[in-house]
Amino acid sequence: MATSNVTPETAVPQAEPMKTAAVKRGVNRATLWIVFAAAVFPTHFWALVDFLREYPAWIKRMNTSELLGSFSYIMGFALPDAIVLFLGVLVLALIVPYRFFREKFAALGSAVALITAVWFMIFHSFPKWLEMRQMVPLALWAASYLLVMGVAYFQILRNPKAEALVDSFMQRAAPLAGLYLFIDFLSLINVLIRNF
């Protein structure tokens, strides 16, 4: 029977697994990028939906250059929406005590950004609610927003699976958000060239 000459004193210490969970705690560069991506992804997705909704009518009366210009304006104006949404989440994180928000900033901030963007997409789809001062739909919209936000907040705070679900979604959405930002850069260059 072979015996090993390795003793606790001579054993090579094993490298500890990387602690990615620690990176996703608090407010740091990694979590700021994740939350910014959560603001960029839905706002730009909605800008693309808006463009594709108008595209059939525009293609009949615009040439390729004008269509590209319209696309550039739509994508270029989605960036300020994403920045405002991100800054709103960041201000919320600075106001709310650390243990209630900043401790799980990546997951909670992403959820706030995504839910807020989706609810404003709904609001954008029904402009007559505000124009006609339809208080019942506006109240239902606001109440449902607060309800969904509350459920998401408590699920992420208390259920590690919910936090992992948001983190997993954002790991997939972050590269697409990076692509949207690159398209924004090209769109802003096109807008500047067209106007100067």
mmCIF file of C-alpha atoms in Angstrom:
data_model
loop_
_atom_site.group_PDB
_atom_site.id
_atom_site.type_symbol
_atom_site.label_atom_id
_atom_site.label_comp_id
_atom_site.label_asym_id
_atom_site.label_seq_id
_atom_site.Cartn_x
_atom_site.Cartn_y
_atom_site.Cartn_z
ATOM 1 C CA MET A 1 0.000 0.000 0.000
ATOM 2 C CA ALA A 2 1.505 3.313 -1.096
ATOM 3 C CA THR A 3 1.606 6.158 1.339
ATOM 4 C CA SER A 4 1.796 9.817 0.552
ATOM 5 C CA ASN A 5 4.633 11.976 1.809
ATOM 6 C CA VAL A 6 2.376 15.010 1.867
ATOM 7 C CA THR A 7 1.808 16.307 5.366
ATOM 8 C CA PRO A 8 -0.227 19.312 6.432
ATOM 9 C CA GLU A 9 3.040 21.249 6.740
ATOM 10 C CA THR A 10 4.270 20.386 3.207
ATOM 11 C CA ALA A 11 0.932 20.534 1.387
ATOM 12 C CA VAL A 12 0.624 23.259 -1.233
ATOM 13 C CA PRO A 13 -2.265 25.522 -0.344
ATOM 14 C CA GLN A 14 -5.099 25.428 -2.840
ATOM 15 C CA ALA A 15 -6.072 28.694 -4.505
ATOM 16 C CA GLU A 16 -9.379 29.974 -3.200
ATOM 17 C CA PRO A 17 -12.158 30.260 -5.783
ATOM 18 C CA MET A 18 -12.746 33.779 -7.033
ATOM 19 C CA LYS A 19 -15.358 35.549 -5.031
ATOM 20 C CA THR A 20 -17.504 37.145 -7.708
ATOM 21 C CA ALA A 21 -20.284 37.675 -5.208
ATOM 22 C CA ALA A 22 -18.111 40.151 -3.317
ATOM 23 C CA VAL A 23 -17.683 42.205 -6.502
ATOM 24 C CA LYS A 24 -21.475 42.477 -6.854
ATOM 25 C CA ARG A 25 -21.907 43.908 -3.365
ATOM 26 C CA GLY A 26 -22.058 47.616 -2.697
ATOM 27 C CA VAL A 27 -21.435 50.384 -5.218
ATOM 28 C CA ASN A 28 -18.286 49.889 -7.297
ATOM 29 C CA ARG A 29 -17.296 50.010 -10.964
ATOM 30 C CA ALA A 30 -18.640 46.544 -11.725
ATOM 31 C CA THR A 31 -22.032 47.158 -10.119
ATOM 32 C CA LEU A 32 -22.307 50.644 -11.639
ATOM 33 C CA TRP A 33 -21.768 49.148 -15.097
ATOM 34 C CA ILE A 34 -24.374 46.427 -14.450
ATOM 35 C CA VAL A 35 -26.985 48.993 -13.361
ATOM 36 C CA PHE A 36 -26.108 51.324 -16.254
ATOM 37 C CA ALA A 37 -26.505 48.371 -18.637
ATOM 38 C CA ALA A 38 -29.898 47.685 -17.024
ATOM 39 C CA ALA A 39 -30.888 51.264 -17.896
ATOM 40 C CA VAL A 40 -29.417 51.123 -21.425
ATOM 41 C CA PHE A 41 -30.888 47.776 -22.471
ATOM 42 C CA PRO A 42 -34.651 48.475 -22.195
ATOM 43 C CA THR A 43 -34.507 52.122 -23.314
ATOM 44 C CA HIS A 44 -32.627 51.217 -26.478
ATOM 45 C CA PHE A 45 -34.753 48.152 -27.100
ATOM 46 C CA TRP A 46 -37.810 50.403 -26.950
ATOM 47 C CA ALA A 47 -36.130 52.910 -29.309
ATOM 48 C CA LEU A 48 -35.631 50.084 -31.808
ATOM 49 C CA VAL A 49 -39.271 49.028 -31.436
ATOM 50 C CA ASP A 50 -40.345 52.641 -32.068
ATOM 51 C CA PHE A 51 -38.145 52.825 -35.165
ATOM 52 C CA LEU A 52 -39.461 49.516 -36.533
ATOM 53 C CA ARG A 53 -43.041 50.634 -35.889
ATOM 54 C CA GLU A 54 -42.508 53.774 -37.995
ATOM 55 C CA TYR A 55 -40.266 52.095 -40.579
ATOM 56 C CA PRO A 56 -43.039 50.886 -42.977
ATOM 57 C CA ALA A 57 -44.383 54.435 -43.348
ATOM 58 C CA TRP A 58 -40.954 56.057 -43.546
ATOM 59 C CA ILE A 59 -39.574 53.696 -46.190
ATOM 60 C CA LYS A 60 -42.249 54.896 -48.617
ATOM 61 C CA ARG A 61 -41.224 58.552 -48.433
ATOM 62 C CA MET A 62 -37.545 58.543 -47.332
ATOM 63 C CA ASN A 63 -34.355 57.549 -49.077
ATOM 64 C CA THR A 64 -31.627 55.458 -47.383
ATOM 65 C CA SER A 65 -29.739 58.492 -46.072
ATOM 66 C CA GLU A 66 -32.864 59.956 -44.487
ATOM 67 C CA LEU A 67 -33.787 56.589 -42.944
ATOM 68 C CA LEU A 68 -30.290 56.307 -41.485
ATOM 69 C CA GLY A 69 -30.635 59.853 -40.135
ATOM 70 C CA SER A 70 -33.973 59.025 -38.493
ATOM 71 C CA PHE A 71 -32.473 55.890 -36.963
ATOM 72 C CA SER A 72 -29.525 57.924 -35.677
ATOM 73 C CA TYR A 73 -31.804 60.510 -34.045
ATOM 74 C CA ILE A 74 -33.924 57.835 -32.348
ATOM 75 C CA MET A 75 -30.913 55.913 -31.018
ATOM 76 C CA GLY A 76 -29.075 59.106 -30.076
ATOM 77 C CA PHE A 77 -32.012 60.287 -27.975
ATOM 78 C CA ALA A 78 -32.336 56.922 -26.227
ATOM 79 C CA LEU A 79 -28.976 57.542 -24.550
ATOM 80 C CA PRO A 80 -30.152 60.545 -22.460
ATOM 81 C CA ASP A 81 -33.168 58.481 -21.353
ATOM 82 C CA ALA A 82 -30.836 55.730 -20.161
ATOM 83 C CA ILE A 83 -28.573 58.230 -18.383
ATOM 84 C CA VAL A 84 -31.524 59.871 -16.588
ATOM 85 C CA LEU A 85 -32.843 56.458 -15.531
ATOM 86 C CA PHE A 86 -29.398 55.400 -14.287
ATOM 87 C CA LEU A 87 -28.900 58.660 -12.363
ATOM 88 C CA GLY A 88 -32.335 58.202 -10.763
ATOM 89 C CA VAL A 89 -31.341 54.738 -9.522
ATOM 90 C CA LEU A 90 -27.999 56.091 -8.289
ATOM 91 C CA VAL A 91 -29.657 58.937 -6.363
ATOM 92 C CA LEU A 92 -32.069 56.409 -4.841
ATOM 93 C CA ALA A 93 -29.087 54.293 -3.758
ATOM 94 C CA LEU A 94 -27.467 57.304 -2.107
ATOM 95 C CA ILE A 95 -30.652 58.296 -0.252
ATOM 96 C CA VAL A 96 -31.698 54.850 1.023
ATOM 97 C CA PRO A 97 -29.597 53.361 3.869
ATOM 98 C CA TYR A 98 -26.823 50.958 2.805
ATOM 99 C CA ARG A 99 -28.364 47.711 4.048
ATOM 100 C CA PHE A 100 -31.695 48.438 2.318
ATOM 101 C CA PHE A 101 -30.320 49.079 -1.168
ATOM 102 C CA ARG A 102 -26.575 49.478 -1.700
ATOM 103 C CA GLU A 103 -25.635 46.126 -0.165
ATOM 104 C CA LYS A 104 -27.291 44.390 -3.151
ATOM 105 C CA PHE A 105 -26.920 47.344 -5.511
ATOM 106 C CA ALA A 106 -26.309 45.315 -8.683
ATOM 107 C CA ALA A 107 -29.479 43.222 -8.401
ATOM 108 C CA LEU A 108 -31.752 45.839 -6.801
ATOM 109 C CA GLY A 109 -30.542 48.688 -9.028
ATOM 110 C CA SER A 110 -30.958 46.540 -12.141
ATOM 111 C CA ALA A 111 -34.463 45.524 -11.087
ATOM 112 C CA VAL A 112 -35.455 49.145 -10.409
ATOM 113 C CA ALA A 113 -34.082 50.256 -13.788
ATOM 114 C CA LEU A 114 -35.728 47.410 -15.715
ATOM 115 C CA ILE A 115 -39.124 47.688 -14.016
ATOM 116 C CA THR A 116 -39.180 51.484 -14.337
ATOM 117 C CA ALA A 117 -38.280 51.269 -18.031
ATOM 118 C CA VAL A 118 -40.987 48.678 -18.716
ATOM 119 C CA TRP A 119 -43.632 50.722 -16.885
ATOM 120 C CA PHE A 120 -42.687 53.841 -18.849
ATOM 121 C CA MET A 121 -42.910 51.831 -22.077
ATOM 122 C CA ILE A 122 -46.484 51.000 -21.076
ATOM 123 C CA PHE A 123 -47.094 54.671 -20.294
ATOM 124 C CA HIS A 124 -45.601 55.669 -23.665
ATOM 125 C CA SER A 125 -47.909 53.217 -25.445
ATOM 126 C CA PHE A 126 -51.015 54.936 -24.042
ATOM 127 C CA PRO A 127 -50.442 58.712 -24.393
ATOM 128 C CA LYS A 128 -54.172 59.465 -24.124
ATOM 129 C CA TRP A 129 -54.101 58.547 -20.431
ATOM 130 C CA LEU A 130 -52.295 61.803 -19.757
ATOM 131 C CA GLU A 131 -53.769 63.862 -22.600
ATOM 132 C CA MET A 132 -57.358 63.067 -21.612
ATOM 133 C CA ARG A 133 -56.548 63.069 -17.879
ATOM 134 C CA GLN A 134 -57.867 59.532 -17.459
ATOM 135 C CA MET A 135 -57.272 59.130 -13.746
ATOM 136 C CA VAL A 136 -58.374 55.495 -13.366
ATOM 137 C CA PRO A 137 -55.818 54.065 -15.864
ATOM 138 C CA LEU A 138 -53.121 56.407 -14.479
ATOM 139 C CA ALA A 139 -53.875 55.292 -10.904
ATOM 140 C CA LEU A 140 -53.848 51.606 -11.925
ATOM 141 C CA TRP A 141 -50.553 52.157 -13.766
ATOM 142 C CA ALA A 142 -48.965 53.835 -10.722
ATOM 143 C CA ALA A 143 -50.366 51.280 -8.252
ATOM 144 C CA SER A 144 -49.212 48.321 -10.347
ATOM 145 C CA TYR A 145 -45.747 49.903 -10.661
ATOM 146 C CA LEU A 146 -45.445 50.281 -6.893
ATOM 147 C CA LEU A 147 -46.764 46.756 -6.304
ATOM 148 C CA VAL A 148 -44.361 45.113 -8.764
ATOM 149 C CA MET A 149 -41.471 47.216 -7.451
ATOM 150 C CA GLY A 150 -42.273 46.203 -3.858
ATOM 151 C CA VAL A 151 -42.545 42.500 -4.713
ATOM 152 C CA ALA A 152 -39.276 42.599 -6.677
ATOM 153 C CA TYR A 153 -37.510 44.475 -3.878
ATOM 154 C CA PHE A 154 -38.493 42.025 -1.151
ATOM 155 C CA GLN A 155 -37.850 38.974 -3.351
ATOM 156 C CA ILE A 156 -34.321 40.132 -4.194
ATOM 157 C CA LEU A 157 -33.626 41.172 -0.605
ATOM 158 C CA ARG A 158 -34.779 37.868 0.931
ATOM 159 C CA ASN A 159 -34.485 35.256 -1.817
ATOM 160 C CA PRO A 160 -31.002 34.469 -3.198
ATOM 161 C CA LYS A 161 -32.613 32.758 -6.222
ATOM 162 C CA ALA A 162 -34.341 36.002 -7.242
ATOM 163 C CA GLU A 163 -31.060 37.899 -6.903
ATOM 164 C CA ALA A 164 -29.290 35.220 -8.963
ATOM 165 C CA LEU A 165 -32.028 35.430 -11.631
ATOM 166 C CA VAL A 166 -31.546 39.200 -12.016
ATOM 167 C CA ASP A 167 -27.753 38.789 -12.053
ATOM 168 C CA SER A 168 -28.010 36.042 -14.678
ATOM 169 C CA PHE A 169 -30.285 38.163 -16.885
ATOM 170 C CA MET A 170 -27.933 41.139 -16.620
ATOM 171 C CA GLN A 171 -24.901 38.986 -17.485
ATOM 172 C CA ARG A 172 -26.667 38.265 -20.781
ATOM 173 C CA ALA A 173 -28.010 41.796 -21.330
ATOM 174 C CA ALA A 174 -24.787 43.697 -20.531
ATOM 175 C CA PRO A 175 -22.991 42.784 -23.814
ATOM 176 C CA LEU A 176 -26.076 43.879 -25.770
ATOM 177 C CA ALA A 177 -26.082 47.151 -23.825
ATOM 178 C CA GLY A 178 -22.447 47.606 -24.864
ATOM 179 C CA LEU A 179 -23.492 47.114 -28.500
ATOM 180 C CA TYR A 180 -26.273 49.685 -28.070
ATOM 181 C CA LEU A 181 -23.728 52.176 -26.700
ATOM 182 C CA PHE A 182 -21.505 51.589 -29.732
ATOM 183 C CA ILE A 183 -24.521 52.206 -32.008
ATOM 184 C CA ASP A 184 -25.206 55.395 -29.989
ATOM 185 C CA PHE A 185 -21.647 56.550 -30.628
ATOM 186 C CA LEU A 186 -22.045 56.011 -34.382
ATOM 187 C CA SER A 187 -25.503 57.604 -34.329
ATOM 188 C CA LEU A 188 -24.242 60.723 -32.554
ATOM 189 C CA ILE A 189 -21.417 61.053 -35.095
ATOM 190 C CA ASN A 190 -23.988 60.763 -37.907
ATOM 191 C CA VAL A 191 -26.219 63.407 -36.248
ATOM 192 C CA LEU A 192 -23.261 65.782 -35.866
ATOM 193 C CA ILE A 193 -22.198 65.274 -39.503
ATOM 194 C CA ARG A 194 -25.762 65.898 -40.729
ATOM 195 C CA ASN A 195 -26.134 69.096 -38.694
ATOM 196 C CA PHE A 196 -22.720 70.702 -39.283
#
